[in-house]
Amino acid sequence: MKIIVTGGAGFMGSNFIKYALKNHPDWQVVNFDKLTYAGNPENLKEAESNPNYKFIKGDIAKATDVEQAIGEGVDTIINYAAETHVDRSILDPEAFIRTDVLGTYTLLEAVKKFKVAQYIQISTDEVYGSIEEGYFDEESPFEPSSPYAASKAGGDHLCRAYFKTYNLPVVVTHSCNFYGPNQYPEKLIPLFITNLLENKKIPVYGRGDQVREWIYTKDHCRAIEMILAKGKPGDVFNIGTGQEKQNIEVTKFILAELGLDESMIEYVADRPGHDARYALNCDRLKSLGWSPTLSWEEGMRRTINWYKENREWWQKIKSGEYLEYYKKQYKNK
Ligand code: NAD
Ligand code: DAU
């Protein structure tokens, strides 16, 4: 099977590519990535010598880039590419609309034109908005709060419409918060771990009482692997673990693991439009035979250790050195 993974140089895309190459030696995997600030070729260093792996620099919102890559032949596209950080979307939404809406449209048009057999849209629980009690299922309406969530919802609506109108083989996934190795240190968990490793304070928004549901990288990769094998055109799957934590619980866990106390916390102004709680009903995915394998505590310990052992990776990003590196490496491509 030949798969194009868009956004494969980012956090979860790169984790999926490494998982796929390790567990499916008969798959050919193409990483199609624009290399924005979040795309880091170093995430895939170990894959570069693998004959089943290929990198193509390209923009999902440019039809010529997409058609050139798909024109080489492909069975499946998994769309991880997106602008992903809520705070950035509040400051500057335009790139979000371009990549998450127009980019998804461009990919769907190419799937139609080249008759690609399977398209999987990697999306988020944030499209459903916030829920005080209970759980969102796959029929819950979209009520996005941030420009990020709204742009992902736009892309997901297009996916559902392209299935209904053109019968395209599209599957949409809505996942809870990812965490694990290689996550860009702007998101809560890697930001807090790396700040603390540098003896810097950690900014908790508001009172820190918002709730997120967490999934470790490997468990998300296993969910996508299952959906690739068993998903049918038009399917929608929530992906969650039931591992719900208040932000302040996450914060205190990291502090305790690093032997630090709460004086490192700085309570700062809340995020505008901040969703209080996300929580997913995942019965549909579980009925395929998937369930998470890692406890939150075990996943967090592995994650904290990874950031301790890979200081060079995140220090390059935090110092801006990495941006210079990739400009040099990829300036002519
Ligand atoms: P990320 O921000 O770490 O990486 C995104 C990748 O997409 C980068 O490599 C970037 O270079 C690439 N990209 C951005 N714009 C592009 C474009 N126009 N063309 C081609 N490539 C482009 O992302 P992530 O956190 O790993 O998230 C991956 C996907 O999963 C996204 O679609 C996101 O919405 C979704 N998601 C993320 C989470 C989470 O907790 N991070 C949870 C649920 C769903
Ligand atoms: O729910 C899935 C979503 O999870 C994905 O679709 C997004 O791409 C991903 O970024 C993530 O969104 P969140 O907004 O939940 O993640 P973030 O790490 O930015 O924040 C997690 C929680 O922590 C949120 O309630 C805001 C809070 N927070 C975040 C940061 C960066 C803080 O209190 N302080 C911070 O500095």
Coordinates of C-alpha atoms and ligand atoms in Angstrom, one line a residue:
M1 CA 0.0 0.0 0.0
K2 CA 1.2 3.5 -0.8
I3 CA 0.2 6.3 1.6
I4 CA 0.6 10.0 1.5
V5 CA 0.8 11.5 5.0
T6 CA 0.3 15.2 4.8
G7 CA 1.8 17.2 7.6
G8 CA 4.2 14.3 8.2
A9 CA 7.0 16.5 9.5
G10 CA 4.8 17.7 12.4
F11 CA 4.2 16.2 15.8
M12 CA 1.6 13.5 15.2
G13 CA 2.3 13.0 11.5
S14 CA 5.9 12.1 12.2
N15 CA 5.0 9.8 15.0
F16 CA 2.5 8.0 12.7
I17 CA 5.1 7.7 9.9
K18 CA 7.7 6.1 12.2
Y19 CA 5.0 3.8 13.6
A20 CA 3.9 2.8 10.1
L21 CA 7.4 2.2 8.8
K22 CA 8.2 0.0 11.8
N23 CA 5.0 -2.0 11.9
H24 CA 4.2 -2.2 8.1
P25 CA 7.4 -2.9 6.2
D26 CA 5.2 -3.5 3.1
W27 CA 3.9 0.1 3.1
Q28 CA 5.4 2.9 1.1
V29 CA 5.0 6.2 2.9
V30 CA 5.3 9.7 1.4
N31 CA 5.6 12.6 3.7
F32 CA 4.0 15.7 2.0
D33 CA 4.7 18.8 4.1
K34 CA 5.1 22.5 3.6
L35 CA 7.5 22.8 6.5
T36 CA 5.9 25.6 8.4
Y37 CA 7.3 26.6 11.8
A38 CA 5.8 23.4 13.1
G39 CA 7.3 21.0 10.5
N40 CA 10.6 19.6 11.6
P41 CA 12.6 17.2 9.3
E42 CA 14.6 16.2 12.4
N43 CA 11.5 14.3 13.6
L44 CA 12.1 11.9 10.8
K45 CA 15.9 11.5 10.8
E46 CA 15.7 7.8 11.5
A47 CA 13.3 7.3 8.5
E48 CA 15.5 9.1 6.0
S49 CA 17.5 6.0 5.0
N50 CA 14.4 3.7 4.8
P51 CA 13.7 2.9 1.1
N52 CA 10.0 2.9 1.9
Y53 CA 10.1 6.5 3.0
K54 CA 10.1 9.6 0.8
F55 CA 9.7 13.4 1.5
I56 CA 8.0 15.8 -0.8
K57 CA 7.9 19.5 0.1
G58 CA 4.5 20.9 -0.8
D59 CA 1.5 22.9 0.3
I60 CA -1.9 21.2 0.6
A61 CA -3.6 24.4 -0.4
K62 CA -1.8 24.5 -3.8
A63 CA -3.5 22.3 -6.4
T64 CA -0.3 22.0 -8.5
D65 CA 1.8 20.7 -5.5
V66 CA -0.9 18.2 -4.5
E67 CA -1.6 16.9 -8.0
Q68 CA 2.1 16.4 -8.7
A69 CA 2.4 14.3 -5.5
I70 CA -0.8 12.3 -6.1
G71 CA -0.1 11.9 -9.8
E72 CA 2.8 9.7 -8.8
G73 CA 0.2 7.1 -7.7
V74 CA -1.2 6.6 -4.2
D75 CA -3.8 4.3 -2.5
T76 CA -4.5 6.4 0.7
I77 CA -4.1 9.9 1.9
I78 CA -4.0 10.7 5.6
N79 CA -4.4 14.4 6.2
Y80 CA -2.5 15.5 9.3
A81 CA -1.5 18.9 7.8
A82 CA -3.0 21.9 9.6
E83 CA -2.3 25.0 11.5
T84 CA -3.0 23.6 15.0
H85 CA -2.3 26.0 17.8
V86 CA -5.4 27.7 19.3
D87 CA -3.6 30.8 20.6
R88 CA -2.0 31.5 17.2
S89 CA -5.4 31.2 15.6
I90 CA -6.7 33.9 18.0
L91 CA -3.9 36.3 17.0
D92 CA -3.8 35.6 13.3
P93 CA -6.6 33.3 11.8
E94 CA -5.8 33.7 8.1
A95 CA -3.3 30.8 7.8
F96 CA -5.8 28.6 9.6
I97 CA -8.6 29.3 7.0
R98 CA -6.1 28.8 4.2
T99 CA -4.6 25.5 5.3
D100 CA -7.4 23.9 7.3
V101 CA -10.3 24.8 5.0
L102 CA -8.8 25.6 1.5
G103 CA -6.1 22.9 2.0
T104 CA -8.8 20.3 2.8
Y105 CA -10.8 21.3 -0.2
T106 CA -7.8 21.1 -2.5
L107 CA -7.0 17.6 -1.2
L108 CA -10.6 16.5 -1.7
E109 CA -10.7 17.8 -5.3
A110 CA -7.5 15.8 -6.0
V111 CA -9.0 12.7 -4.4
K112 CA -11.9 13.1 -6.8
K113 CA -9.8 13.8 -9.8
F114 CA -7.3 10.9 -9.3
K115 CA -9.8 8.5 -7.8
V116 CA -7.8 7.9 -4.7
A117 CA -9.2 4.8 -2.9
Q118 CA -9.2 6.1 0.7
Y119 CA -8.9 9.6 2.4
I120 CA -8.6 10.0 6.2
Q121 CA -9.1 13.4 7.7
I122 CA -7.4 13.8 11.1
S123 CA -9.5 16.2 13.0
T124 CA -10.3 17.3 16.5
D125 CA -12.8 17.2 19.3
E126 CA -12.7 21.0 19.4
V127 CA -15.2 21.2 16.5
Y128 CA -18.0 20.1 18.9
G129 CA -17.2 23.0 21.3
S130 CA -17.3 22.7 25.1
I131 CA -19.5 20.3 27.1
E132 CA -20.1 20.7 30.9
E133 CA -21.3 17.2 31.5
G134 CA -21.7 14.0 29.4
Y135 CA -19.9 13.2 26.1
F136 CA -20.0 14.2 22.5
D137 CA -20.7 11.4 20.1
E138 CA -20.2 11.5 16.3
E139 CA -23.7 12.9 15.7
S140 CA -23.2 15.9 18.0
P141 CA -23.5 19.3 16.2
F142 CA -20.4 21.4 15.5
E143 CA -20.1 24.5 17.8
P144 CA -16.5 25.7 17.4
S145 CA -15.3 28.4 19.8
S146 CA -11.9 29.4 18.3
P147 CA -10.8 30.3 14.8
Y148 CA -8.7 27.1 14.8
A149 CA -11.8 25.0 15.7
A150 CA -13.9 26.8 13.2
S151 CA -11.4 26.2 10.4
K152 CA -11.1 22.5 11.3
A153 CA -14.9 22.3 11.3
G154 CA -15.0 23.9 7.9
G155 CA -12.6 21.2 6.5
D156 CA -14.6 18.4 8.2
H157 CA -17.9 19.7 6.8
L158 CA -16.3 19.6 3.3
C159 CA -15.2 16.0 3.9
R160 CA -18.7 15.0 4.9
A161 CA -20.2 16.9 2.0
Y162 CA -17.8 15.3 -0.5
F163 CA -18.8 11.9 0.7
K164 CA -22.5 12.7 0.4
T165 CA -22.3 14.5 -2.9
Y166 CA -19.5 12.8 -4.8
N167 CA -19.4 9.5 -2.9
L168 CA -15.7 10.0 -2.1
P169 CA -14.1 7.4 0.2
V170 CA -13.7 9.8 3.1
V171 CA -13.3 9.0 6.8
V172 CA -13.2 11.8 9.4
T173 CA -11.7 11.4 12.9
H174 CA -12.2 13.7 15.9
S175 CA -9.5 13.1 18.5
C176 CA -8.9 14.4 22.0
N177 CA -5.6 16.1 22.9
F178 CA -2.4 14.3 21.8
Y179 CA 0.8 14.2 23.9
G180 CA 4.1 12.4 23.7
P181 CA 7.6 12.9 22.0
N182 CA 8.2 15.5 19.4
Q183 CA 5.3 17.9 20.3
Y184 CA 6.2 21.5 19.5
P185 CA 6.9 23.3 22.7
E186 CA 4.1 25.8 22.4
K187 CA 1.4 23.3 23.6
L188 CA 0.6 22.9 27.3
I189 CA 2.6 19.7 28.1
P190 CA 5.8 20.3 26.2
L191 CA 5.8 24.0 27.0
F192 CA 5.5 23.3 30.8
I193 CA 8.1 20.5 30.8
T194 CA 10.7 22.4 28.8
N195 CA 10.2 25.7 30.7
L196 CA 10.7 23.8 34.0
L197 CA 13.8 22.1 32.7
E198 CA 15.1 25.6 32.0
N199 CA 14.0 26.8 35.4
K200 CA 11.4 29.1 33.9
K201 CA 7.9 29.7 35.3
I202 CA 4.8 28.1 33.7
P203 CA 1.8 30.2 32.6
V204 CA -1.5 28.6 33.7
Y205 CA -4.5 30.3 32.0
G206 CA -7.2 31.5 34.3
R207 CA -7.6 29.2 37.3
G208 CA -6.4 26.1 35.4
D209 CA -9.8 24.3 36.0
Q210 CA -10.4 23.5 32.3
V211 CA -10.6 19.8 31.4
R212 CA -8.9 18.1 28.5
E213 CA -9.0 14.4 27.5
W214 CA -5.5 13.1 26.6
I215 CA -4.2 10.4 24.3
Y216 CA -0.6 9.2 24.0
T217 CA 1.0 9.3 20.5
K218 CA 1.2 5.5 20.1
D219 CA -2.4 4.9 21.1
H220 CA -3.5 7.5 18.4
C221 CA -1.3 5.8 15.8
R222 CA -3.0 2.4 16.7
A223 CA -6.4 4.0 16.3
I224 CA -5.5 5.3 12.8
E225 CA -4.1 1.9 11.9
M226 CA -7.4 0.3 12.9
I227 CA -9.4 2.9 11.0
L228 CA -7.3 2.3 7.9
A229 CA -8.1 -1.4 8.0
K230 CA -11.7 -1.3 9.0
G231 CA -13.1 2.2 8.3
K232 CA -15.7 2.6 5.5
P233 CA -16.4 5.6 3.2
G234 CA -18.5 8.1 5.1
D235 CA -17.5 6.9 8.6
V236 CA -16.8 9.3 11.4
F237 CA -14.9 8.2 14.5
N238 CA -14.3 9.9 17.8
I239 CA -10.9 9.0 19.3
G240 CA -10.5 9.4 23.0
T241 CA -9.3 7.6 26.1
G242 CA -11.5 8.7 29.0
Q243 CA -8.3 10.1 30.6
E244 CA -9.8 13.5 31.6
K245 CA -7.6 15.9 33.6
Q246 CA -7.9 19.5 34.7
N247 CA -5.0 21.6 33.4
I248 CA -4.0 22.3 37.0
E249 CA -3.7 18.5 37.6
V250 CA -1.5 18.1 34.6
T251 CA 0.6 21.0 35.9
K252 CA 1.0 19.6 39.4
F253 CA 1.9 16.2 38.0
I254 CA 4.7 17.6 35.9
L255 CA 5.9 19.7 38.8
A256 CA 6.0 16.7 41.1
E257 CA 7.8 14.5 38.6
L258 CA 10.5 17.1 38.2
G259 CA 10.7 17.6 42.0
L260 CA 9.5 21.2 41.9
D261 CA 6.8 23.1 43.8
E262 CA 3.9 25.3 42.9
S263 CA 5.9 28.5 43.2
M264 CA 6.9 27.8 39.6
I265 CA 3.2 28.5 38.5
E266 CA 2.3 31.9 37.2
Y267 CA -1.5 32.3 36.8
V268 CA -2.1 34.5 33.7
A269 CA -5.0 36.0 31.9
D270 CA -7.4 33.4 30.5
R271 CA -7.5 32.5 26.8
P272 CA -10.4 34.3 25.0
G273 CA -13.3 31.9 24.2
H274 CA -11.6 29.2 26.3
D275 CA -13.5 25.9 26.2
A276 CA -14.1 24.5 29.7
R277 CA -14.2 20.8 28.9
Y278 CA -13.9 18.4 26.0
A279 CA -15.0 14.8 26.4
L280 CA -15.8 12.1 23.8
N281 CA -17.9 9.0 23.5
C282 CA -15.8 6.5 21.6
D283 CA -18.0 3.5 21.5
R284 CA -17.9 3.4 17.7
L285 CA -14.1 3.1 17.6
K286 CA -14.1 0.6 20.4
S287 CA -16.6 -1.6 18.5
L288 CA -13.9 -2.1 15.9
G289 CA -11.6 -3.6 18.6
W290 CA -9.5 -0.6 19.6
S291 CA -8.8 0.5 23.1
P292 CA -6.0 2.7 24.6
T293 CA -3.1 0.7 26.1
L294 CA -1.3 3.3 28.2
S295 CA -2.4 4.9 31.4
W296 CA -2.1 8.7 31.6
E297 CA 0.6 8.5 34.3
E298 CA 2.7 6.1 32.3
G299 CA 2.3 8.2 29.1
M300 CA 3.3 11.3 31.0
R301 CA 6.4 9.7 32.5
R302 CA 7.5 8.6 29.1
T303 CA 6.9 12.1 27.7
I304 CA 8.7 13.9 30.5
N305 CA 11.7 11.5 30.1
W306 CA 11.8 12.1 26.3
Y307 CA 12.0 15.8 26.8
K308 CA 14.7 15.3 29.5
E309 CA 16.7 13.1 27.1
N310 CA 16.2 15.2 23.9
R311 CA 17.2 18.7 25.1
E312 CA 18.9 19.5 21.8
W313 CA 15.7 18.9 19.9
W314 CA 13.6 21.4 21.8
Q315 CA 16.4 23.9 22.7
K316 CA 17.0 24.4 18.9
I317 CA 13.4 25.2 18.5
K318 CA 13.1 27.5 21.5
S319 CA 16.3 29.3 20.5
G320 CA 15.3 29.9 16.9
E321 CA 18.3 27.9 15.7
Y322 CA 16.1 25.3 14.1
L323 CA 14.4 27.9 11.8
E324 CA 17.8 28.8 10.4
Y325 CA 18.6 25.1 9.9
Y326 CA 15.6 24.3 7.9
K327 CA 15.8 27.4 5.8
K328 CA 19.3 26.3 4.7
Q329 CA 18.3 22.6 4.1
Y330 CA 15.2 23.3 2.1
K331 CA 15.8 26.7 0.5
N332 CA 16.0 25.3 -3.0
K333 CA 13.2 22.8 -2.8
Ligands
NAD1 P1 1.6 20.1 14.1 O1 1.3 21.6 14.3 O2 2.7 19.5 15.0 O3 2.1 19.8 12.6 C1 1.4 20.2 11.5 C2 2.2 19.9 10.3 O4 1.5 20.3 9.1 C3 3.6 20.5 10.2 O5 4.6 19.6 9.8 C4 3.4 21.6 9.1 O6 4.6 21.9 8.5 C5 2.4 21.0 8.2 N1 1.6 21.9 7.5 C6 1.0 23.0 7.9 N2 0.4 23.7 6.9 C7 0.6 22.9 5.8 C8 0.2 23.1 4.4 N3 -0.5 24.1 4.0 N4 0.6 22.1 3.5 C9 1.4 21.0 4.0 N5 1.8 20.9 5.2 C10 1.4 21.8 6.1 O7 0.3 19.3 14.2 P2 -0.2 18.1 15.2 O8 -0.4 18.7 16.6 O9 0.6 16.9 15.1 O10 -1.7 17.9 14.6 C11 -1.8 17.0 13.5 C12 -3.3 17.0 13.1 O11 -4.0 16.5 14.1 C13 -3.9 18.3 12.8 O12 -4.8 18.2 11.7 C14 -4.7 18.7 14.0 O13 -5.7 19.6 13.7 C15 -5.1 17.3 14.5 N6 -5.3 17.2 15.9 C16 -4.3 17.6 16.8 C17 -4.4 17.4 18.1 C18 -3.4 17.8 19.1 O14 -3.6 17.6 20.3 N7 -2.2 18.2 18.7 C19 -5.6 16.7 18.6 C20 -6.6 16.4 17.7 C21 -6.4 16.6 16.4
DAU2 O1 -8.5 18.9 21.7 C1 -7.7 18.7 20.6 C2 -6.8 20.0 20.4 O2 -5.9 20.0 21.5 C3 -6.2 20.0 19.1 O3 -7.1 20.0 18.1 C4 -5.3 21.2 19.0 O4 -4.5 21.2 17.7 C5 -4.3 21.2 20.1 O5 -3.5 22.3 20.1 C6 -5.0 21.1 21.4 O6 -5.7 22.3 21.7 P1 -5.7 22.9 23.2 O7 -6.1 24.3 23.2 O8 -6.5 22.0 24.1 O9 -4.2 22.6 23.6 P2 -3.1 23.5 24.3 O10 -1.9 22.7 24.6 O11 -2.9 24.8 23.6 O12 -3.8 23.9 25.7 C7 -4.3 22.8 26.6 C8 -5.0 23.5 27.7 O13 -4.0 24.2 28.5 C9 -6.0 24.6 27.3 O14 -7.1 24.5 28.2 C10 -5.2 25.9 27.5 C11 -4.3 25.6 28.6 N1 -2.9 26.3 28.5 C12 -2.2 26.2 27.4 C13 -1.0 26.8 27.2 C14 -0.3 26.7 25.9 C15 -2.5 27.0 29.6 O15 -3.1 27.0 30.7 N2 -1.2 27.6 29.5 C16 -0.5 27.5 28.3 O16 0.6 28.2 28.3

